[in-house]
Amino acid sequence: MKLSALLLFCAASVAQELNTRTLVFETESSQNYVTLEPLKPLSLSSFTLCLRVATELPQQQREIILFAYRTQYYDELNLWRELDGRISMYLSGNGVFFTVPALGPMETHLCITWDSQSGATSVFVDGKKSLAKIYGKNHTVRSGGTVLIGQDPDEYLGNFDAGQSFVGEISDINLWSYVVPRSVIKQIANGDMSQSGDVIDWKEVKMQITGDVKLTTTNV
Ligand code: CA
Ligand code: CA
């Protein structure tokens, strides 16, 4: 291959990698949501969940669902921004709460890591790690459910509440079945490294949109 052709080829593959899909939820509703099809069942004794999020919903107005994984009777793995701005996670029971820099209209890279054996749970905001909390020790996330973005189901699969819906932009949703090292999370957050989840791979994930959710392609 000639050098010029090689350069063109490299430029093309870089350009391809730099495109990312973004979900845009413009309005508050109890009808708009997106289901994601994971690569394998969510039978998890540890995980890392990352996403990029931006919202103009002010704090102290209401809570916002960021990620929901629901089986028949349980919210198996739900990530929230609480009314007071804290980030919380619920693994089919009481939640764990983190006081972190506020999400807002500028994009934030948000991750949460959890390990059943130790119960160690940490949040990462733009690559910076929170303190660890002990939560859900010896628990296992069960398979057989559905991953939803935009709504919090209170039954399988519905009973959505507009007052908890997501409004804003969300992208780069990746889920790993293990705790990703903090150095890697930092590089992903900074855009220095691209790594896909082995359970949800944002680059490839099949999604089904219900209602008014826009899918845009952003060149990063
Ligand atoms: Ca609800
Ligand atoms: Ca729920």
CSV table of C-alpha atoms and ligand atoms in Angstrom, one decimal:
chain,number,residue,atom,x,y,z
A,1,MET,CA,0.0,0.0,0.0
A,2,LYS,CA,1.3,3.4,-0.9
A,3,LEU,CA,1.8,5.9,1.9
A,4,SER,CA,-0.9,8.2,0.8
A,5,ALA,CA,-3.4,5.3,0.6
A,6,LEU,CA,-2.3,4.1,4.0
A,7,LEU,CA,-2.8,7.5,5.4
A,8,LEU,CA,-6.3,7.7,3.9
A,9,PHE,CA,-7.1,4.3,5.3
A,10,CYS,CA,-5.9,5.3,8.8
A,11,ALA,CA,-7.9,8.6,8.6
A,12,ALA,CA,-11.0,6.7,7.6
A,13,SER,CA,-10.7,4.2,10.4
A,14,VAL,CA,-10.1,7.0,13.0
A,15,ALA,CA,-13.1,9.0,11.7
A,16,GLN,CA,-15.2,5.9,12.0
A,17,GLU,CA,-14.1,5.3,15.6
A,18,LEU,CA,-14.8,8.9,16.5
A,19,ASN,CA,-18.5,8.8,15.7
A,20,THR,CA,-20.7,8.0,18.6
A,21,ARG,CA,-24.5,7.6,18.9
A,22,THR,CA,-26.3,9.9,21.3
A,23,LEU,CA,-29.9,9.5,22.6
A,24,VAL,CA,-31.8,12.8,22.9
A,25,PHE,CA,-34.8,13.0,25.1
A,26,GLU,CA,-36.3,16.4,24.5
A,27,THR,CA,-39.5,16.2,26.6
A,28,GLU,CA,-40.7,14.9,29.9
A,29,SER,CA,-43.0,11.9,29.3
A,30,SER,CA,-44.0,8.5,30.5
A,31,GLN,CA,-43.9,7.1,27.0
A,32,ASN,CA,-40.5,7.7,25.6
A,33,TYR,CA,-37.8,5.1,26.2
A,34,VAL,CA,-35.1,3.0,24.6
A,35,THR,CA,-34.4,-0.7,25.3
A,36,LEU,CA,-30.9,-2.0,24.9
A,37,GLU,CA,-30.1,-5.6,23.9
A,38,PRO,CA,-27.1,-6.8,26.0
A,39,LEU,CA,-24.5,-9.2,24.6
A,40,LYS,CA,-25.0,-11.6,27.4
A,41,PRO,CA,-27.4,-12.1,30.4
A,42,LEU,CA,-27.0,-9.7,33.3
A,43,SER,CA,-26.2,-12.4,35.8
A,44,LEU,CA,-23.6,-10.2,37.6
A,45,SER,CA,-21.6,-10.5,40.8
A,46,SER,CA,-19.6,-7.4,39.8
A,47,PHE,CA,-19.9,-4.7,37.2
A,48,THR,CA,-18.8,-1.4,35.9
A,49,LEU,CA,-21.5,0.8,34.3
A,50,CYS,CA,-20.4,4.0,32.5
A,51,LEU,CA,-22.3,6.6,30.5
A,52,ARG,CA,-22.1,10.2,29.3
A,53,VAL,CA,-25.0,12.4,30.4
A,54,ALA,CA,-26.2,16.0,30.1
A,55,THR,CA,-29.4,17.4,31.4
A,56,GLU,CA,-30.9,20.8,32.0
A,57,LEU,CA,-33.3,19.5,34.6
A,58,PRO,CA,-32.4,21.5,37.7
A,59,GLN,CA,-31.6,19.9,41.1
A,60,GLN,CA,-34.3,20.1,43.8
A,61,GLN,CA,-36.9,19.7,41.1
A,62,ARG,CA,-37.2,16.0,40.8
A,63,GLU,CA,-35.3,12.7,40.6
A,64,ILE,CA,-34.1,11.4,37.2
A,65,ILE,CA,-33.6,7.8,36.1
A,66,LEU,CA,-30.3,7.3,34.3
A,67,PHE,CA,-30.3,3.6,33.8
A,68,ALA,CA,-32.8,0.8,34.6
A,69,TYR,CA,-32.5,-2.9,34.4
A,70,ARG,CA,-35.8,-4.6,35.5
A,71,THR,CA,-36.7,-8.2,36.0
A,72,GLN,CA,-40.2,-9.4,36.8
A,73,TYR,CA,-40.4,-8.2,40.4
A,74,TYR,CA,-37.3,-6.2,41.0
A,75,ASP,CA,-35.4,-3.1,39.9
A,76,GLU,CA,-32.3,-5.1,39.6
A,77,LEU,CA,-29.8,-2.3,38.7
A,78,ASN,CA,-31.1,1.2,38.6
A,79,LEU,CA,-29.0,4.4,38.6
A,80,TRP,CA,-30.5,7.7,39.5
A,81,ARG,CA,-29.8,11.3,40.1
A,82,GLU,CA,-31.7,12.0,43.3
A,83,LEU,CA,-33.8,15.1,44.0
A,84,ASP,CA,-30.9,16.5,46.0
A,85,GLY,CA,-28.4,15.8,43.2
A,86,ARG,CA,-26.8,12.8,44.7
A,87,ILE,CA,-26.1,9.8,42.5
A,88,SER,CA,-27.7,6.6,43.7
A,89,MET,CA,-27.9,3.0,42.8
A,90,TYR,CA,-30.5,0.3,43.7
A,91,LEU,CA,-29.8,-3.4,43.4
A,92,SER,CA,-33.3,-4.7,44.1
A,93,GLY,CA,-33.6,-3.2,47.6
A,94,ASN,CA,-32.4,-0.1,49.4
A,95,GLY,CA,-30.1,2.1,47.6
A,96,VAL,CA,-26.6,3.5,48.0
A,97,PHE,CA,-26.0,7.3,47.7
A,98,PHE,CA,-23.0,9.4,46.7
A,99,THR,CA,-22.5,13.1,47.1
A,100,VAL,CA,-20.6,14.0,43.9
A,101,PRO,CA,-20.2,17.1,41.7
A,102,ALA,CA,-23.6,17.9,40.2
A,103,LEU,CA,-24.7,16.6,36.8
A,104,GLY,CA,-25.7,19.5,34.5
A,105,PRO,CA,-26.1,20.7,31.0
A,106,MET,CA,-22.5,20.1,30.2
A,107,GLU,CA,-21.7,16.5,29.5
A,108,THR,CA,-20.5,14.4,32.4
A,109,HIS,CA,-18.8,11.0,32.2
A,110,LEU,CA,-20.3,9.0,35.0
A,111,CYS,CA,-19.4,5.4,36.1
A,112,ILE,CA,-20.2,3.2,39.0
A,113,THR,CA,-18.3,0.1,40.0
A,114,TRP,CA,-19.5,-2.7,42.2
A,115,ASP,CA,-18.1,-5.9,43.5
A,116,SER,CA,-20.3,-8.4,45.3
A,117,GLN,CA,-17.5,-10.1,47.2
A,118,SER,CA,-16.4,-7.0,49.1
A,119,GLY,CA,-19.5,-4.9,48.5
A,120,ALA,CA,-17.1,-2.1,47.4
A,121,THR,CA,-19.1,0.5,45.4
A,122,SER,CA,-17.6,3.7,43.9
A,123,VAL,CA,-18.8,6.4,41.6
A,124,PHE,CA,-16.5,8.1,39.1
A,125,VAL,CA,-17.3,11.6,37.7
A,126,ASP,CA,-15.2,12.6,34.7
A,127,GLY,CA,-12.6,10.0,35.8
A,128,LYS,CA,-12.4,11.1,39.4
A,129,LYS,CA,-13.2,8.4,41.9
A,130,SER,CA,-15.5,9.0,44.9
A,131,LEU,CA,-15.0,7.3,48.2
A,132,ALA,CA,-16.0,3.7,48.3
A,133,LYS,CA,-19.1,2.5,50.1
A,134,ILE,CA,-19.9,-1.1,51.1
A,135,TYR,CA,-23.2,-2.1,49.5
A,136,GLY,CA,-24.9,-5.3,48.3
A,137,LYS,CA,-22.3,-7.6,49.7
A,138,ASN,CA,-22.9,-11.2,48.4
A,139,HIS,CA,-25.7,-10.0,46.2
A,140,THR,CA,-26.1,-11.1,42.6
A,141,VAL,CA,-27.9,-9.2,39.9
A,142,ARG,CA,-30.3,-11.6,38.2
A,143,SER,CA,-30.6,-12.3,34.5
A,144,GLY,CA,-33.9,-12.4,32.5
A,145,GLY,CA,-34.8,-8.7,32.6
A,146,THR,CA,-34.7,-5.7,30.3
A,147,VAL,CA,-32.4,-2.7,30.1
A,148,LEU,CA,-34.2,0.6,29.7
A,149,ILE,CA,-33.1,4.1,29.2
A,150,GLY,CA,-35.5,7.0,29.8
A,151,GLN,CA,-38.0,5.5,32.2
A,152,ASP,CA,-38.1,3.7,35.6
A,153,PRO,CA,-40.4,0.7,35.3
A,154,ASP,CA,-42.3,-0.2,38.5
A,155,GLU,CA,-43.6,-3.3,36.9
A,156,TYR,CA,-42.4,-5.6,34.1
A,157,LEU,CA,-42.5,-3.7,31.8
A,158,GLY,CA,-44.3,-0.5,32.4
A,159,ASN,CA,-45.9,1.7,35.1
A,160,PHE,CA,-43.7,4.6,34.1
A,161,ASP,CA,-43.7,8.0,35.9
A,162,ALA,CA,-43.1,11.1,33.8
A,163,GLY,CA,-41.9,12.7,37.0
A,164,GLN,CA,-38.9,10.3,37.1
A,165,SER,CA,-38.2,10.2,33.3
A,166,PHE,CA,-34.9,11.2,31.8
A,167,VAL,CA,-34.7,14.5,29.9
A,168,GLY,CA,-31.5,15.4,28.2
A,169,GLU,CA,-28.7,13.6,26.3
A,170,ILE,CA,-27.2,10.2,27.1
A,171,SER,CA,-24.5,8.2,25.2
A,172,ASP,CA,-21.6,5.9,25.6
A,173,ILE,CA,-23.5,3.4,27.8
A,174,ASN,CA,-21.2,0.5,28.4
A,175,LEU,CA,-21.5,-2.3,31.0
A,176,TRP,CA,-18.7,-4.6,32.0
A,177,SER,CA,-19.1,-7.8,34.0
A,178,TYR,CA,-16.1,-6.8,36.2
A,179,VAL,CA,-14.6,-3.9,37.9
A,180,VAL,CA,-12.7,-1.8,35.3
A,181,PRO,CA,-9.4,-0.4,36.8
A,182,ARG,CA,-9.6,3.2,37.8
A,183,SER,CA,-6.7,4.1,35.5
A,184,VAL,CA,-8.7,2.8,32.5
A,185,ILE,CA,-11.9,4.6,33.6
A,186,LYS,CA,-9.9,7.8,33.8
A,187,GLN,CA,-8.6,7.3,30.3
A,188,ILE,CA,-12.0,6.5,28.9
A,189,ALA,CA,-13.5,9.6,30.6
A,190,ASN,CA,-10.8,11.8,29.1
A,191,GLY,CA,-11.3,10.3,25.7
A,192,ASP,CA,-7.8,8.9,25.7
A,193,MET,CA,-9.0,5.4,25.3
A,194,SER,CA,-12.1,3.7,23.9
A,195,GLN,CA,-13.1,0.5,25.6
A,196,SER,CA,-16.4,-1.3,25.1
A,197,GLY,CA,-18.3,-3.2,27.7
A,198,ASP,CA,-18.6,-7.0,27.4
A,199,VAL,CA,-22.2,-6.9,28.5
A,200,ILE,CA,-23.4,-3.7,26.8
A,201,ASP,CA,-21.1,-2.4,24.0
A,202,TRP,CA,-22.3,1.1,23.0
A,203,LYS,CA,-20.6,0.8,19.6
A,204,GLU,CA,-22.6,-2.2,18.6
A,205,VAL,CA,-25.6,-2.4,20.9
A,206,LYS,CA,-29.0,-3.0,19.3
A,207,MET,CA,-31.5,-0.6,20.5
A,208,GLN,CA,-35.3,-0.2,20.1
A,209,ILE,CA,-36.8,3.3,20.5
A,210,THR,CA,-40.3,3.8,21.7
A,211,GLY,CA,-41.9,7.2,21.5
A,212,ASP,CA,-40.1,10.4,20.8
A,213,VAL,CA,-36.4,9.8,21.3
A,214,LYS,CA,-33.9,11.1,18.8
A,215,LEU,CA,-30.8,9.2,17.8
A,216,THR,CA,-28.0,11.5,16.7
A,217,THR,CA,-24.5,10.7,15.6
A,218,THR,CA,-21.9,12.9,17.1
A,219,ASN,CA,-18.4,13.3,15.7
A,220,VAL,CA,-16.1,13.4,18.8
B,1,CA,CA,-41.0,4.6,39.5
B,2,CA,CA,-38.8,1.2,39.6
